[in-house]
Coordinates of C-alpha atoms in Angstrom, one line a residue:
M1 CA -33.7 110.8 45.8
S2 CA -34.6 109.7 49.3
L3 CA -37.7 107.9 49.8
R4 CA -39.2 110.7 51.7
A5 CA -38.7 113.2 48.7
E6 CA -39.8 110.7 46.3
A7 CA -43.1 110.1 48.3
A8 CA -43.7 114.0 48.4
G9 CA -43.4 114.2 44.5
T10 CA -45.2 111.3 43.5
S11 CA -47.7 110.2 46.3
G12 CA -50.5 111.3 43.8
W13 CA -52.5 113.7 46.3
T14 CA -53.2 117.3 44.9
G15 CA -54.2 120.4 46.2
Q16 CA -53.6 121.7 50.0
P17 CA -52.7 118.6 51.8
G18 CA -54.6 118.1 55.2
L19 CA -53.2 118.0 58.5
F20 CA -53.0 113.7 58.2
T21 CA -51.5 113.9 55.0
R22 CA -49.2 116.1 56.3
L23 CA -48.3 114.2 59.2
L24 CA -48.0 110.9 56.8
L25 CA -45.1 113.1 54.3
S26 CA -43.3 114.4 57.7
G27 CA -41.8 111.2 58.5
V28 CA -42.8 112.0 62.5
L29 CA -44.6 108.5 62.7
A30 CA -41.5 106.7 61.3
D31 CA -39.8 108.9 64.0
L32 CA -41.7 107.9 66.9
L33 CA -41.7 104.2 65.7
V34 CA -37.8 104.1 65.7
L35 CA -38.0 105.6 69.2
L36 CA -40.7 102.8 70.8
L37 CA -38.5 99.9 69.2
I38 CA -35.5 101.2 70.8
L39 CA -37.6 101.7 74.1
Y40 CA -39.3 98.4 74.3
C41 CA -36.3 96.2 73.3
T42 CA -34.3 97.7 76.2
R43 CA -37.1 97.4 78.7
V44 CA -37.6 100.9 78.9
L45 CA -41.2 100.6 78.4
T46 CA -41.6 97.5 80.3
P47 CA -39.2 97.5 83.1
V48 CA -38.2 94.1 84.9
L49 CA -38.5 95.3 88.4
S50 CA -37.4 92.0 89.8
A51 CA -35.4 89.0 88.6
P52 CA -36.0 85.3 89.5
D53 CA -33.6 83.7 91.7
F54 CA -32.9 80.4 89.7
I55 CA -31.8 78.8 92.8
D56 CA -35.5 78.7 94.1
L57 CA -37.4 78.6 90.6
E58 CA -39.6 75.9 90.3
V59 CA -39.8 74.1 86.8
A60 CA -43.4 73.9 86.5
A61 CA -43.8 77.7 87.4
H62 CA -40.8 78.5 84.9
L63 CA -42.8 76.5 82.3
Q64 CA -46.3 78.5 82.7
A65 CA -44.6 81.8 82.9
T66 CA -42.5 81.4 79.8
S67 CA -44.9 79.3 77.6
E68 CA -47.9 81.7 77.6
S69 CA -48.7 84.6 75.7
N70 CA -48.2 87.8 76.8
R71 CA -51.2 90.0 76.0
F72 CA -49.5 93.5 76.2
N73 CA -46.7 92.5 73.9
Q74 CA -49.3 91.5 71.5
L75 CA -50.9 94.9 71.5
F76 CA -47.9 96.5 71.2
W77 CA -46.6 94.8 67.9
L78 CA -50.1 95.2 66.6
G79 CA -50.0 98.8 67.4
A80 CA -46.6 99.2 66.1
T81 CA -47.3 97.3 62.8
L82 CA -50.3 99.5 62.3
L83 CA -47.9 102.6 63.2
G84 CA -45.3 101.1 60.4
I85 CA -47.8 100.7 57.8
L86 CA -48.9 104.7 58.3
A87 CA -45.1 105.4 58.2
I88 CA -44.5 103.8 54.8
L89 CA -47.9 104.7 53.4
P90 CA -46.7 107.7 51.2
S91 CA -43.9 105.6 49.5
W92 CA -45.3 102.1 50.0
R93 CA -44.4 101.1 46.4
R94 CA -40.6 101.9 46.5
C95 CA -40.4 100.7 49.9
L96 CA -41.8 97.0 49.0
A97 CA -39.5 97.3 46.0
L98 CA -36.4 98.2 48.2
A99 CA -37.4 95.1 50.6
T100 CA -37.8 92.6 48.2
E101 CA -34.6 93.7 46.3
R102 CA -32.4 94.5 49.3
H103 CA -33.9 92.0 52.0
A104 CA -34.9 88.9 50.0
C105 CA -33.1 86.4 52.3
L106 CA -34.3 88.0 55.2
L107 CA -37.9 88.1 54.0
A108 CA -37.4 84.2 53.1
L109 CA -36.1 83.6 56.5
V110 CA -39.5 85.4 57.9
G111 CA -41.4 83.2 55.7
L112 CA -39.9 80.1 56.5
A113 CA -40.5 80.5 60.2
L114 CA -44.2 81.1 59.5
V115 CA -44.2 77.8 57.1
S116 CA -42.4 75.9 60.1
A117 CA -45.6 75.9 62.0
A118 CA -46.7 72.9 59.9
W119 CA -44.4 70.7 61.4
A120 CA -43.6 72.3 64.7
M121 CA -44.0 70.4 67.8
E122 CA -46.4 72.8 69.0
P123 CA -48.1 74.5 65.9
G124 CA -50.1 77.1 68.1
I125 CA -47.3 78.4 70.2
S126 CA -44.8 78.3 66.9
I127 CA -47.1 80.3 64.6
R128 CA -48.0 82.9 67.4
R129 CA -44.4 83.5 68.1
S130 CA -43.3 83.4 64.2
L131 CA -46.3 86.0 63.4
Q132 CA -44.8 88.3 65.9
Q133 CA -41.2 87.9 64.5
A134 CA -42.7 89.1 61.4
M135 CA -44.0 92.1 62.6
I136 CA -40.9 92.8 64.5
V137 CA -39.2 92.7 61.0
F138 CA -41.6 94.8 59.5
C139 CA -41.6 97.3 61.9
V140 CA -37.8 97.7 61.9
L141 CA -38.1 97.8 57.8
A142 CA -40.9 100.4 57.9
A143 CA -39.3 102.5 60.7
S144 CA -36.2 102.7 58.9
L145 CA -37.7 103.6 55.5
G146 CA -40.1 105.8 56.7
V147 CA -37.5 108.1 58.6
A148 CA -36.0 111.3 56.4
S149 CA -32.6 110.1 56.3
T150 CA -30.5 107.4 57.5
A151 CA -28.4 110.1 59.2
R152 CA -31.7 111.0 61.2
C153 CA -32.1 107.0 62.1
H154 CA -28.6 107.0 63.2
R155 CA -29.6 109.9 65.6
L156 CA -32.8 108.7 66.8
L157 CA -31.0 105.4 67.8
H158 CA -28.8 107.6 69.8
L159 CA -31.7 109.2 71.4
G160 CA -33.4 106.1 72.7
L161 CA -30.1 104.6 74.1
V162 CA -29.8 108.1 76.1
I163 CA -33.4 107.2 77.7
A164 CA -32.2 103.5 78.1
L165 CA -29.3 104.8 80.4
L166 CA -31.2 107.2 82.0
G167 CA -33.6 104.3 83.0
N168 CA -31.0 101.9 84.1
L169 CA -29.2 104.7 86.1
A170 CA -32.4 105.5 88.0
A171 CA -32.5 101.7 88.7
L172 CA -28.9 101.5 90.4
L173 CA -29.8 104.5 92.5
A174 CA -33.4 103.7 93.4
L175 CA -33.9 99.7 92.9
P176 CA -32.3 97.3 94.9
S177 CA -33.7 94.4 92.7
A178 CA -31.7 96.0 89.8
F179 CA -28.8 93.7 90.9
D180 CA -29.7 89.8 90.5
W181 CA -29.4 87.0 92.8
R182 CA -25.9 86.8 92.1
G183 CA -25.0 90.5 93.1
D184 CA -24.8 91.3 89.3
F185 CA -26.1 94.6 88.0
R186 CA -28.9 93.8 85.6
G187 CA -30.9 97.5 85.4
I188 CA -34.2 97.1 83.9
Y189 CA -33.2 94.3 81.7
D190 CA -34.1 90.4 82.4
D191 CA -30.3 89.7 83.0
K192 CA -26.9 91.0 83.4
N193 CA -25.6 89.3 80.2
G194 CA -28.8 91.2 78.4
L195 CA -27.8 94.4 79.7
G196 CA -24.0 93.9 78.8
A197 CA -25.1 93.4 75.3
I198 CA -27.2 96.4 75.2
A199 CA -24.1 98.4 76.6
I200 CA -22.1 97.4 74.1
I201 CA -24.5 98.2 71.4
A202 CA -25.1 101.9 72.9
V203 CA -20.9 102.5 73.3
L204 CA -21.0 101.4 69.5
V205 CA -23.9 103.8 68.7
G206 CA -22.3 106.6 70.9
G207 CA -18.8 106.2 69.6
T208 CA -20.0 106.1 65.7
I209 CA -22.1 109.6 66.1
H210 CA -19.8 111.5 68.3
A211 CA -18.2 113.0 65.5
E212 CA -21.1 114.2 64.2
L213 CA -22.2 116.5 67.2
G214 CA -21.6 119.6 68.1
R215 CA -19.3 120.7 71.1
V216 CA -22.1 120.6 73.5
G217 CA -23.0 117.4 72.2
R218 CA -19.5 115.6 72.3
F219 CA -19.2 116.7 76.0
L220 CA -22.8 115.0 76.8
N221 CA -22.0 112.3 74.6
L222 CA -18.8 111.4 76.8
A223 CA -21.1 111.5 79.6
Y224 CA -23.4 108.8 78.0
L225 CA -20.3 106.6 77.3
A226 CA -19.1 106.9 80.7
G227 CA -22.5 105.7 81.9
W228 CA -22.7 102.8 79.4
M229 CA -19.2 101.8 80.4
L230 CA -20.0 101.8 84.2
A231 CA -23.0 99.5 83.7
L232 CA -21.1 96.9 81.5
V233 CA -18.5 97.1 84.3
L234 CA -21.4 96.5 87.0
A235 CA -22.9 94.2 85.1
G236 CA -19.8 91.8 84.8
S237 CA -20.5 90.0 81.9
K238 CA -17.2 88.7 80.6
T239 CA -18.5 88.2 77.0
S240 CA -19.7 91.7 76.8
I241 CA -16.5 92.9 77.8
G242 CA -14.5 91.0 75.7
L243 CA -16.6 91.9 72.8
L244 CA -16.5 95.6 73.1
V245 CA -12.8 94.9 72.7
L246 CA -12.7 92.6 70.2
V247 CA -15.4 94.3 67.5
P248 CA -13.5 97.5 66.7
C249 CA -10.2 95.2 66.5
V250 CA -11.7 92.9 64.0
Y251 CA -13.2 96.0 61.8
L252 CA -9.9 97.5 61.8
V253 CA -8.2 93.8 60.5
L254 CA -10.8 93.6 58.2
Q255 CA -10.8 97.0 56.7
T256 CA -6.9 96.7 56.4
M257 CA -7.3 93.6 54.2
A258 CA -10.3 95.4 52.5
R259 CA -8.0 98.2 51.2
S260 CA -5.0 96.1 50.3
T261 CA -7.1 93.5 48.3
R262 CA -10.0 95.9 46.9
L263 CA -12.3 93.4 48.4
G264 CA -15.2 94.3 50.6
I265 CA -15.1 93.2 54.3
G266 CA -18.1 90.5 53.8
L267 CA -15.9 88.6 51.6
H268 CA -13.1 88.6 54.1
L269 CA -15.3 88.0 56.6
T270 CA -17.0 84.8 55.0
A271 CA -13.5 83.6 53.9
W272 CA -12.0 83.6 57.4
A273 CA -15.2 81.7 58.8
I274 CA -14.8 78.9 56.1
V275 CA -10.9 78.7 56.9
V276 CA -11.6 78.3 60.5
M277 CA -14.6 75.8 60.2
A278 CA -12.3 73.9 57.8
L279 CA -9.4 73.8 60.3
L280 CA -11.6 72.7 63.4
G281 CA -13.0 70.2 61.2
F282 CA -9.6 68.8 60.0
V283 CA -8.4 69.0 63.6
T284 CA -11.3 67.3 65.1
H285 CA -12.4 65.0 62.7
G286 CA -9.2 64.1 60.6
M287 CA -6.6 64.6 63.6
G288 CA -9.1 62.8 65.9
I289 CA -8.5 65.9 68.6
P290 CA -11.8 66.1 70.5
P291 CA -13.5 69.6 70.7
G292 CA -13.1 69.8 75.0
R293 CA -9.7 68.9 74.5
L294 CA -8.7 71.3 71.5
A295 CA -10.4 74.3 73.9
A296 CA -8.4 72.9 76.7
M297 CA -5.2 73.7 74.7
V298 CA -5.9 77.5 74.1
M299 CA -7.8 78.7 77.0
P300 CA -8.5 78.5 80.6
D301 CA -12.1 77.6 80.9
P302 CA -12.6 75.2 77.9
T303 CA -16.2 74.4 79.2
F304 CA -17.2 78.3 78.2
T305 CA -18.9 78.6 81.5
D306 CA -20.7 75.2 80.9
R307 CA -22.1 76.2 77.7
D308 CA -20.3 72.8 76.4
V309 CA -22.8 70.7 78.0
I310 CA -25.9 72.7 76.4
W311 CA -24.1 72.3 72.9
E312 CA -23.7 68.7 73.4
F313 CA -27.5 68.5 74.2
V314 CA -28.4 70.6 71.6
L315 CA -26.6 68.7 68.8
E316 CA -27.9 65.2 70.2
Q317 CA -31.4 66.6 70.1
L318 CA -30.8 67.8 66.3
D319 CA -30.3 64.2 65.2
G320 CA -33.0 63.7 62.8
H321 CA -34.2 67.5 62.9
W322 CA -31.3 68.9 61.0
L323 CA -33.1 69.7 57.6
L324 CA -36.2 71.5 59.2
G325 CA -35.8 71.8 62.7
Y326 CA -38.5 71.6 65.4
G327 CA -40.6 74.5 64.1
Y328 CA -39.7 78.1 64.9
Q329 CA -39.8 78.6 68.5
S330 CA -41.0 75.1 69.1
F331 CA -38.2 73.5 71.2
W332 CA -37.2 75.9 74.5
N333 CA -40.3 77.1 76.7
I334 CA -43.2 75.4 74.9
G335 CA -44.7 73.9 78.3
P336 CA -44.3 70.3 79.4
G337 CA -43.2 69.0 76.0
S338 CA -40.5 70.7 75.9
P339 CA -37.4 68.9 74.9
N340 CA -35.2 70.4 77.2
L341 CA -36.9 68.9 79.9
A342 CA -35.3 65.5 78.7
A343 CA -31.7 66.7 79.6
D344 CA -29.8 65.0 82.4
L345 CA -28.9 68.2 83.8
P346 CA -31.4 70.0 85.9
F347 CA -30.2 73.3 84.7
I348 CA -30.9 72.7 81.0
H349 CA -34.4 72.4 82.1
L350 CA -34.8 76.0 82.8
L351 CA -32.8 77.4 79.5
N352 CA -34.7 79.3 77.1
Q353 CA -31.7 79.2 74.5
A354 CA -28.8 77.3 73.2
H355 CA -26.4 79.8 74.4
N356 CA -25.4 79.8 70.6
G357 CA -27.5 81.4 68.0
Y358 CA -26.7 79.7 65.2
L359 CA -27.4 76.2 66.7
D360 CA -30.7 77.9 67.8
V361 CA -31.6 78.6 64.4
I362 CA -31.1 75.1 62.9
L363 CA -33.0 74.0 66.0
F364 CA -35.9 76.2 64.8
I365 CA -36.0 75.9 60.9
G366 CA -33.2 73.7 60.0
L367 CA -29.8 74.2 58.1
P368 CA -32.1 76.0 55.1
G369 CA -32.8 78.6 57.8
L370 CA -29.4 79.0 58.7
A371 CA -28.5 79.6 55.1
L372 CA -30.9 82.3 54.6
M373 CA -29.7 83.9 57.9
M374 CA -26.2 83.8 56.7
G375 CA -27.9 85.1 53.5
S376 CA -29.2 88.0 54.9
F377 CA -25.7 89.3 56.3
L378 CA -24.1 88.8 53.0
Q379 CA -26.9 91.1 51.4
A380 CA -26.0 93.7 54.1
F381 CA -22.3 93.4 53.6
A382 CA -22.8 93.7 49.7
A383 CA -25.2 97.0 50.2
L384 CA -22.6 98.7 52.8
P385 CA -20.0 100.1 50.4
A386 CA -22.7 102.6 49.4
L387 CA -22.3 104.1 52.9
R388 CA -18.5 104.3 53.3
H389 CA -17.9 107.5 51.4
E390 CA -21.5 109.4 52.0
Q391 CA -21.5 108.5 55.6
P392 CA -18.5 107.1 57.2
A393 CA -19.8 107.1 60.9
L394 CA -22.9 105.1 59.7
Y395 CA -20.9 103.0 57.7
R396 CA -18.7 102.1 60.9
L397 CA -21.9 101.5 63.1
C398 CA -23.6 99.2 60.8
C399 CA -20.0 97.3 60.2
W400 CA -19.9 97.0 64.0
L401 CA -23.3 95.8 64.5
I402 CA -23.1 93.3 62.2
I403 CA -19.6 92.2 63.6
F404 CA -20.7 92.1 66.9
A405 CA -24.0 90.2 66.2
L406 CA -22.0 87.4 64.5
M407 CA -19.4 87.2 67.5
H408 CA -22.2 87.8 70.0
N409 CA -23.9 84.6 68.5
G410 CA -21.1 82.4 69.2
M411 CA -22.0 82.5 73.1
E412 CA -25.4 83.7 73.6
S413 CA -28.7 83.4 71.1
S414 CA -30.3 86.4 69.6
L415 CA -30.8 85.6 65.8
L416 CA -34.5 85.5 64.8
R417 CA -35.0 85.6 68.4
G418 CA -38.3 87.8 69.4
Y419 CA -37.3 91.3 69.9
V420 CA -34.0 91.0 72.2
P421 CA -31.6 94.2 71.4
V422 CA -28.9 92.3 69.4
W423 CA -31.4 91.3 67.0
I424 CA -33.2 94.7 66.4
F425 CA -30.4 96.3 66.0
L426 CA -29.0 94.0 63.5
L427 CA -32.4 94.3 61.8
F428 CA -31.8 98.4 61.8
A429 CA -28.3 97.7 60.1
F430 CA -29.5 95.6 57.7
A431 CA -32.2 98.1 56.6
I432 CA -29.9 101.1 56.8
A433 CA -27.5 99.3 54.4
G434 CA -30.4 98.4 52.0
R435 CA -31.5 101.6 52.0
S436 CA -28.3 103.7 51.5
A437 CA -27.5 101.4 48.6
T438 CA -30.6 102.3 47.0
E439 CA -30.5 106.0 47.7
T440 CA -26.8 106.6 46.6
R441 CA -27.2 104.5 43.7
P442 CA -27.1 106.2 40.2
S443 CA -30.0 106.9 38.3
A444 CA -30.8 105.3 34.9
D445 CA -30.9 108.7 33.3

């Protein structure tokens, strides 16, 4: 039985329901919340009309702009949280039970982020940012649990990205600043890499929903896919273009292995990660080959476009902070005390991420935080088999989004990071997987 159907039968309301009660039971508020979350994280509601020129940007101005609170942002998430509470109100007991059962690691992760303000370098900034992250996670879970069905959630995600495409195409035609200082297309988003990530997500969503549409819908969806591919090419994000090819390939390999061994793709992905890490450890420590030299053997740019010096700096800063980190979001952009200002290279002073999501999680909340993050992935993979036969399109989407997030965070940071699109859509994948596992589970009787 779906959550919405159960709410209608066990809400406890008697007699003819009033307008407000019918509104709560209809799922309209959850539909609205899904769309708002997508439009906000893709910058449709808050378009970036001018991009900073990092050549002329002053460190002092950058620090002030990035460390101060954003009143509109705070009001949005407070309003979205209220909307989320109303969306799950008719079935809040079942939603709470599902969240604690299927998302225990994710909830513990958010709890650790909140507690980390106790040892953060800037406790005020840390508690403000961790509270916002708690609201973000709640809103995505509430929206996913409040909609009438997981299939409807899929359609709403697609609709939100259709609107985002229109906004970026409008910027391409009418906004000269839609191209950054290097001439790369960023649309209405902050930067080209962010737009590239959105474009990949949009293609994955459109690709999985295509077979579910009617004839006219499939025709329009082809135009949608072409529009996002154009945006991806204009953005010139090599990482994003590479991942668009790699994600489906990795999925197909994992699926083939899963069918032959009858084990879930999550187990295979975990085994791959352990084997790769063990091999890297043996080569770099056992054989004494430095990571930079190893990278130079297999790729034309062993610096990963200067990411290697960022990672080296971060690893140095982690000395003595591996267990608890610096406190949630209390490393980058916290004002004059930001540790990245101690870097020798000036460009690191302007960064707001380590360009590796796993390193950033450790920076924020230590190795226990990374373990909980990985536990969240494993919980999602454990729940996904329930979708494979019931809703194969949604199963592929969730798998692709999770695989994409895992690979994306090797070069960029999005895990537990504000409301960046990769994190928001990963949370939707987690929530959809958890809900599907509960709704398709056989009843006790």
